[in-house]
Structures are given as C-alpha cells and as structure tokens.
Short mmCIF file of N, CA and C in Angstrom, two decimals:
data_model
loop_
_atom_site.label_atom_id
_atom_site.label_comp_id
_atom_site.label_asym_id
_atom_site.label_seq_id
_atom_site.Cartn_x
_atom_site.Cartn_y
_atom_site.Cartn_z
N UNK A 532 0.85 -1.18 0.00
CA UNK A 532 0.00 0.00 0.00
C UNK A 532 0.89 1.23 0.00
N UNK A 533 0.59 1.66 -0.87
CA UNK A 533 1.28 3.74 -1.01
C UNK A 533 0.91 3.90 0.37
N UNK A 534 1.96 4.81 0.88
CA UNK A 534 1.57 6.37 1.44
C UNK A 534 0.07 6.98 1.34
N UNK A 535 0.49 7.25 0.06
CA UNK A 535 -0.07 8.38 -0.58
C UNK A 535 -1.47 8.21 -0.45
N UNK A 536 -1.90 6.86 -0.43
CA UNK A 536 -3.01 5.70 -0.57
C UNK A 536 -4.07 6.13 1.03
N UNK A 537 -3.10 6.30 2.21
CA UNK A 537 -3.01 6.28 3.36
C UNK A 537 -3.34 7.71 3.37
N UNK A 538 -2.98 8.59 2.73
CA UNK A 538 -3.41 9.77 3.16
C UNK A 538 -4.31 10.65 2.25
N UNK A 539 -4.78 9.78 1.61
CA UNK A 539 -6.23 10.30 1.31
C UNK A 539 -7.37 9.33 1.77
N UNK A 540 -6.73 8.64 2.34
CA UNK A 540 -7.71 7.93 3.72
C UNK A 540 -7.98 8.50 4.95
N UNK A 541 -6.99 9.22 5.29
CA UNK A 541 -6.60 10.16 6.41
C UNK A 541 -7.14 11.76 6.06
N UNK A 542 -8.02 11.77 5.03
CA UNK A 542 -8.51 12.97 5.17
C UNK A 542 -9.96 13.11 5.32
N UNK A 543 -10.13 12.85 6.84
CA UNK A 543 -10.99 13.06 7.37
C UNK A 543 -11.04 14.47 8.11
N UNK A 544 -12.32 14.62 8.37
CA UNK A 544 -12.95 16.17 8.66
C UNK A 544 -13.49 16.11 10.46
N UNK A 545 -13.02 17.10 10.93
CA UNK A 545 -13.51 17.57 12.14
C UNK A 545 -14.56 17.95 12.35
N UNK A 546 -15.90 17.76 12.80
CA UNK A 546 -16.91 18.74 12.66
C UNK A 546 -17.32 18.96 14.67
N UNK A 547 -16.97 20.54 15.03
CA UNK A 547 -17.53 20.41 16.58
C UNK A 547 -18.60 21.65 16.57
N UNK A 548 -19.30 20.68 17.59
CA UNK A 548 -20.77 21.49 17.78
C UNK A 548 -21.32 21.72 19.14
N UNK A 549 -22.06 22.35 19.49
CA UNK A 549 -22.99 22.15 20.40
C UNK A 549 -21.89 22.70 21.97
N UNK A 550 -21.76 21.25 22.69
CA UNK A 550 -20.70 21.65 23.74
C UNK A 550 -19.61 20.71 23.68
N UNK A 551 -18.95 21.45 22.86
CA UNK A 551 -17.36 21.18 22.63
C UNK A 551 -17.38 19.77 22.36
N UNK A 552 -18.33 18.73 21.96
CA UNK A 552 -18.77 17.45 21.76
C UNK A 552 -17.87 17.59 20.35
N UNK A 553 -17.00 16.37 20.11
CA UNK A 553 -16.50 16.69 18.30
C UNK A 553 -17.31 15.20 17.92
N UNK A 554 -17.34 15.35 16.53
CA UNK A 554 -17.84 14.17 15.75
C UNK A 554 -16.96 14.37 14.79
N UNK A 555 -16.46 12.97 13.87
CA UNK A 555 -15.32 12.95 13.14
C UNK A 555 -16.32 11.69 11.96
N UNK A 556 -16.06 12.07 10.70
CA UNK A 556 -16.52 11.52 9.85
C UNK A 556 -15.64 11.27 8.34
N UNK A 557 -15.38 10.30 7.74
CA UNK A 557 -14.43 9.97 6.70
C UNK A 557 -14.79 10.69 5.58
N UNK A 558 -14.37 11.61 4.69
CA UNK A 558 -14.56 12.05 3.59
C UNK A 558 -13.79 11.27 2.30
N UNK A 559 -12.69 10.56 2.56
CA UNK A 559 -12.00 10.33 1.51
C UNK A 559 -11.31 9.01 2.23
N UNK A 560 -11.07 7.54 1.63
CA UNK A 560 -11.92 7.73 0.26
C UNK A 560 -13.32 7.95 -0.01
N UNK A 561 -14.42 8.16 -0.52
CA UNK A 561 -15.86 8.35 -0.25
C UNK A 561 -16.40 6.86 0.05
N UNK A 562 -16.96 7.18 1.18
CA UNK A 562 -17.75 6.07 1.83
C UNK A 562 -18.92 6.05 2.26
N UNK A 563 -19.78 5.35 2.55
CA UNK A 563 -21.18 5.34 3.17
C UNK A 563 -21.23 5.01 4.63
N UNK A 564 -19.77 5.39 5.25
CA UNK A 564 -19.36 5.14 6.84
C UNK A 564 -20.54 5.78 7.32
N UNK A 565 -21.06 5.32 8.84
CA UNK A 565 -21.51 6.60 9.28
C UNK A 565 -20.77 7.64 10.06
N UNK A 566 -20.86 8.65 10.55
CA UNK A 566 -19.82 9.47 11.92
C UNK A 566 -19.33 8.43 12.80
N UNK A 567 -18.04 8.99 13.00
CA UNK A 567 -17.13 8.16 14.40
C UNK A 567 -17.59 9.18 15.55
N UNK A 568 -18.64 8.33 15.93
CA UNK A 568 -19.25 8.87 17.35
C UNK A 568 -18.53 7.77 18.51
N UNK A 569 -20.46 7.22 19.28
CA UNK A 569 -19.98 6.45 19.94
C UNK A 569 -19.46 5.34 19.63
N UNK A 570 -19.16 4.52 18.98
CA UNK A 570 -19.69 3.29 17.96
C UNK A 570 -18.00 3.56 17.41
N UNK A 571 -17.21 2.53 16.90
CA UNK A 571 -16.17 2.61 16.32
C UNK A 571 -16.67 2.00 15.02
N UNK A 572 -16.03 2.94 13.90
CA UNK A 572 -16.46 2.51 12.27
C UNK A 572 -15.35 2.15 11.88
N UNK A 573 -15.48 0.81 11.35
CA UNK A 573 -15.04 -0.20 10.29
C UNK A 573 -15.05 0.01 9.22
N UNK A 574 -13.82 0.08 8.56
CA UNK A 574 -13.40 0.16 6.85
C UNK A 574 -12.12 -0.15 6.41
N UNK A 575 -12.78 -1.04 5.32
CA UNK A 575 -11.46 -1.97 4.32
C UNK A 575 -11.00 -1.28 3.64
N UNK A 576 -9.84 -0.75 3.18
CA UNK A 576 -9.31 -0.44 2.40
C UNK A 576 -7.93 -0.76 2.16
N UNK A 577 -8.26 -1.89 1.19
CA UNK A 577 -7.52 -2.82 0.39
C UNK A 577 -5.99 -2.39 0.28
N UNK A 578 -5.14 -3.28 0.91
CA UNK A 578 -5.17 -4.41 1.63
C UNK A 578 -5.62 -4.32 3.19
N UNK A 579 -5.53 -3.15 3.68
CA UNK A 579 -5.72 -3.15 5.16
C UNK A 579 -7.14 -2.59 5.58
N UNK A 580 -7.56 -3.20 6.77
CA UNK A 580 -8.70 -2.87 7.63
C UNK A 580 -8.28 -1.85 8.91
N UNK A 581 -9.11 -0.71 8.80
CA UNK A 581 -9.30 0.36 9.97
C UNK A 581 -9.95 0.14 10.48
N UNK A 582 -10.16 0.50 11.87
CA UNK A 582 -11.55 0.98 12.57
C UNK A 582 -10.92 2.35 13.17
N UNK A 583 -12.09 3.41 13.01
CA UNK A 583 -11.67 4.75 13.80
C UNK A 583 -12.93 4.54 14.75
N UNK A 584 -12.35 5.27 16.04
CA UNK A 584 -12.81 5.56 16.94
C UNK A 584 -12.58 7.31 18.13
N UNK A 585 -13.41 7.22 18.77
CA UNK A 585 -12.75 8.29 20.11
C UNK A 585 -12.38 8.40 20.83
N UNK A 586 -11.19 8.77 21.25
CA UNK A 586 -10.57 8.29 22.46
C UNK A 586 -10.21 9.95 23.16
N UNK A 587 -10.83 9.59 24.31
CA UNK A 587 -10.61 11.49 24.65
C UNK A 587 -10.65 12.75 23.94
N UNK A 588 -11.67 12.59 23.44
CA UNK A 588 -11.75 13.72 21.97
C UNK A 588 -10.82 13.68 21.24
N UNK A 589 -10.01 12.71 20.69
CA UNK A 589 -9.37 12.52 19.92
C UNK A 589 -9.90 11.68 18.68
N UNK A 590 -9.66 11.58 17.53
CA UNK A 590 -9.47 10.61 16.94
C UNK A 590 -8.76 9.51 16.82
N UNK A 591 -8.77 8.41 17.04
CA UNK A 591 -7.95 6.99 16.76
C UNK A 591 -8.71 6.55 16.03
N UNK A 592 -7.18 5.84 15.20
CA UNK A 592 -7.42 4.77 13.81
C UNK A 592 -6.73 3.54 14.66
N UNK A 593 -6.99 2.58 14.37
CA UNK A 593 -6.65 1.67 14.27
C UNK A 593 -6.23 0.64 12.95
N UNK A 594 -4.96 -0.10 12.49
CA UNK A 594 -4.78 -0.08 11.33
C UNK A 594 -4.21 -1.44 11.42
N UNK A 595 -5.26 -2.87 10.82
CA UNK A 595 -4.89 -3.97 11.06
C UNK A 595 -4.22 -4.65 9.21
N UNK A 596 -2.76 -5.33 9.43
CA UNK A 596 -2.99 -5.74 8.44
C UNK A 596 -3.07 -7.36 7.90
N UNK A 597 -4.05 -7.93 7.86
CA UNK A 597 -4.55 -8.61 7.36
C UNK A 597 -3.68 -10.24 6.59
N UNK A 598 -2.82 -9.66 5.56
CA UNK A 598 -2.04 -10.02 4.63
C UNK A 598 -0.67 -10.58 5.04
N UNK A 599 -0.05 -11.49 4.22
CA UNK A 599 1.07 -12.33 4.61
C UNK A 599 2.50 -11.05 3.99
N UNK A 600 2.19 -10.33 3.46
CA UNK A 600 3.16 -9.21 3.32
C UNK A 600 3.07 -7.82 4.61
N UNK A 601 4.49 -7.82 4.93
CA UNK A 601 4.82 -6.32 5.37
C UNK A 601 4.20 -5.38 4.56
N UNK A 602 3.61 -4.46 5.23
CA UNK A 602 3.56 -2.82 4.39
C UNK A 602 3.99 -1.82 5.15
N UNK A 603 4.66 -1.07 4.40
CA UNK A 603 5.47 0.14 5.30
C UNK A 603 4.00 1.49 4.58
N UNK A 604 4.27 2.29 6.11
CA UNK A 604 3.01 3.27 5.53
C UNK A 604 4.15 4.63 5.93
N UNK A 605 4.50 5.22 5.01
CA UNK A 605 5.10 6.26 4.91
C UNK A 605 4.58 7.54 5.18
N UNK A 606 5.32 8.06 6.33
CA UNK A 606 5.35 9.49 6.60
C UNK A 606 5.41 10.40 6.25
N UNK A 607 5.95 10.56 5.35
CA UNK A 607 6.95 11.62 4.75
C UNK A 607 5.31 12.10 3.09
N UNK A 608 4.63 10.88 3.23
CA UNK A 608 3.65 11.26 2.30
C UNK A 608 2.39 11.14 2.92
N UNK A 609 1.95 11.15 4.05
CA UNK A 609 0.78 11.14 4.62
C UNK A 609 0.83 12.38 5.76
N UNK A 610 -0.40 12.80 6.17
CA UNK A 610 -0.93 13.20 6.94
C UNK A 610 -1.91 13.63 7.28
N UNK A 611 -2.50 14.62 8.21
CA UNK A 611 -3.42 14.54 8.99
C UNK A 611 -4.03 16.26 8.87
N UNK A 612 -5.42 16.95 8.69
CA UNK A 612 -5.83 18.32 8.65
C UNK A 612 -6.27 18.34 9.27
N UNK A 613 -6.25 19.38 10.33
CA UNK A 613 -7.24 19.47 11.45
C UNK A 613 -8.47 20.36 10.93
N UNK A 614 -9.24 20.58 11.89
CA UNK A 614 -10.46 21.65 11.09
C UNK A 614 -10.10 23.31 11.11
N UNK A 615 -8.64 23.81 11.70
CA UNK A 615 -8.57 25.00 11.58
C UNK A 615 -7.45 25.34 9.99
N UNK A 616 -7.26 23.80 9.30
CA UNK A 616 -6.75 23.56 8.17
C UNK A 616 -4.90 23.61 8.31
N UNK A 617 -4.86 23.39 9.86
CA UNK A 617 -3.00 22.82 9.84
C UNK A 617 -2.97 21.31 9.82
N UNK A 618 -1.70 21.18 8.90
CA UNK A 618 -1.58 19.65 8.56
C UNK A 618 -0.69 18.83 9.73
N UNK A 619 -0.60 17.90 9.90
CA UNK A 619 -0.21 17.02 11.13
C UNK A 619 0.69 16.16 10.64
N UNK A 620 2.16 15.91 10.51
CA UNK A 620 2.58 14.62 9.57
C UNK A 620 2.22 13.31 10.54
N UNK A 621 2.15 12.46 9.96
CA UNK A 621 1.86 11.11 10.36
C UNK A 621 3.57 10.48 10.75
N UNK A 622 4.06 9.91 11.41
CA UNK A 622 5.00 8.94 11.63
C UNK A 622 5.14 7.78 10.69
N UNK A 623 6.01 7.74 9.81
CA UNK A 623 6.20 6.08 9.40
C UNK A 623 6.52 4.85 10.29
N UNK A 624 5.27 3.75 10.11
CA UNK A 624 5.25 3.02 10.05
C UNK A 624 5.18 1.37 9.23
N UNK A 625 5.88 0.48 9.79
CA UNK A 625 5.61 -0.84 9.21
C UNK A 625 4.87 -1.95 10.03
N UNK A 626 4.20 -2.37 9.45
CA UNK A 626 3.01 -3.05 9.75
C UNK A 626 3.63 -4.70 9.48
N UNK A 627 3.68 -5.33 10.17
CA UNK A 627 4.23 -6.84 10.08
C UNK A 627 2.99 -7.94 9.47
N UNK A 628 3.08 -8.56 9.25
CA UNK A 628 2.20 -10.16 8.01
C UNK A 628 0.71 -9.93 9.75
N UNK A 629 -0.14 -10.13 9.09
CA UNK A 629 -1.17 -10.25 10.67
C UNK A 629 -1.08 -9.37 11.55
N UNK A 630 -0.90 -8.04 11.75
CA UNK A 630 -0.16 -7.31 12.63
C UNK A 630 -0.74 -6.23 12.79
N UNK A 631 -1.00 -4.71 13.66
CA UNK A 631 -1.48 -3.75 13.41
C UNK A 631 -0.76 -2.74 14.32
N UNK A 632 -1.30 -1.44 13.65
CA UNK A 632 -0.64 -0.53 14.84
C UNK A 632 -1.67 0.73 14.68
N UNK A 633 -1.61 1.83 16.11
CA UNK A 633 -2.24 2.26 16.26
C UNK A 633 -1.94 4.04 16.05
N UNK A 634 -3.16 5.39 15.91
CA UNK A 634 -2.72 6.50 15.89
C UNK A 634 -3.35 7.05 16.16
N UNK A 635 -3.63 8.18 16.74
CA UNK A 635 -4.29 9.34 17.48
C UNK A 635 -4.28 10.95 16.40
N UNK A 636 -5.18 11.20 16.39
CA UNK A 636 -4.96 12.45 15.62
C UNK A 636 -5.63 13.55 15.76
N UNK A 637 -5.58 14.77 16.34
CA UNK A 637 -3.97 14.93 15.75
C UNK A 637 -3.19 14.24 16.69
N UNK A 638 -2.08 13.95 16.58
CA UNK A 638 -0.78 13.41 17.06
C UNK A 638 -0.29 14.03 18.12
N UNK A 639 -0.34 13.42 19.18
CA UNK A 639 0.22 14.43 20.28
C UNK A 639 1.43 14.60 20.02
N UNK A 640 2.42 15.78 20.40
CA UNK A 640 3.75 16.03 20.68
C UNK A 640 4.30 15.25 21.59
N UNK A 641 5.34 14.99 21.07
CA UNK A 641 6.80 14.22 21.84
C UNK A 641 6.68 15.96 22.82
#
C-alpha cells in the first residue's frame, strides 16, 4: 500500500458542535461510513482494515494488516488536517504479516 493511498484515507474532517462534543466523519476515500461517534467505524481499504474511533476527543485509527506481506506506511507522504486547516505529519510506520498498529490524531507532541 502507497503512502499516498493512506493519506487520502486520512482525510478526514472535524466537525464540533454544540458543547465542545466533536464528531469525526471519513470524507476520503468516499464512503457510506456513518460518523465516528460512539460506535467505532469499520473500513477496508484494500489491503488493510481500519476501525476509527474516540478516544478522549481525539481521533484513533486503528490499522490492522490482514495479509502475509509487510507494508510500510510512509510518513513523509501522509498526513493529517485538522479543522482550523493545519496539517499534522503522520509517523512512518511498518506493519508486520497479521499485525497492526495504532494513531491518534492529531498526534500528540513528543
């Protein structure tokens, strides 16, 4: 799997309302997901399976891969927009045969 692949997966949208409550919903690739509320949403995208969820008003992905091949998901071509439109780089990672790893976004600081 590209990067590149990864981060137009990763361009998801912030939407906050009401009291400071956020709801986070996938725009790309286009899907018939519903909002990552309470409920963690599930989506394939070939070769690997996500689920996003909320974790302290955050967003988390979760990123399982499936397949008897390594995939390295590159940093340097992915990342993350928040809703005031600053970009977030993502960390490269490699993902081992059956294996997954996890991300928060935006990305807290070291």
């Amino acid at each position: 799997m590209k990067a590149s692949d990864l981060a137009l997966f990763l361009g998801i949208t912030l939407c906050v309302s009401g009291c400071a409550t956020s709801q986070y919903r996938v725009v790309k690739p286009p899907t018939t997901a519903p909002p990552v509320a309470a409920l963690p949403v599930t989506i394939h995208y070939d070769p690997l399976d996500y689920q996003l969820y909320r974790f302290r008003d955050r967003l988390a992905m979760h990123v399982t891969n499936p397949t008897d091949d390594r995939i390295s998901l590159l940093g340097n071509r992915s990342y993350v927009v928040d809703p005031q439109g600053e970009s977030h780089p993502i960390r490269s990672r490699v993902l081992g045969p059956h294996s997954f790893t996890q991300f928060l976004f935006p990305p807290i600081p070291f």
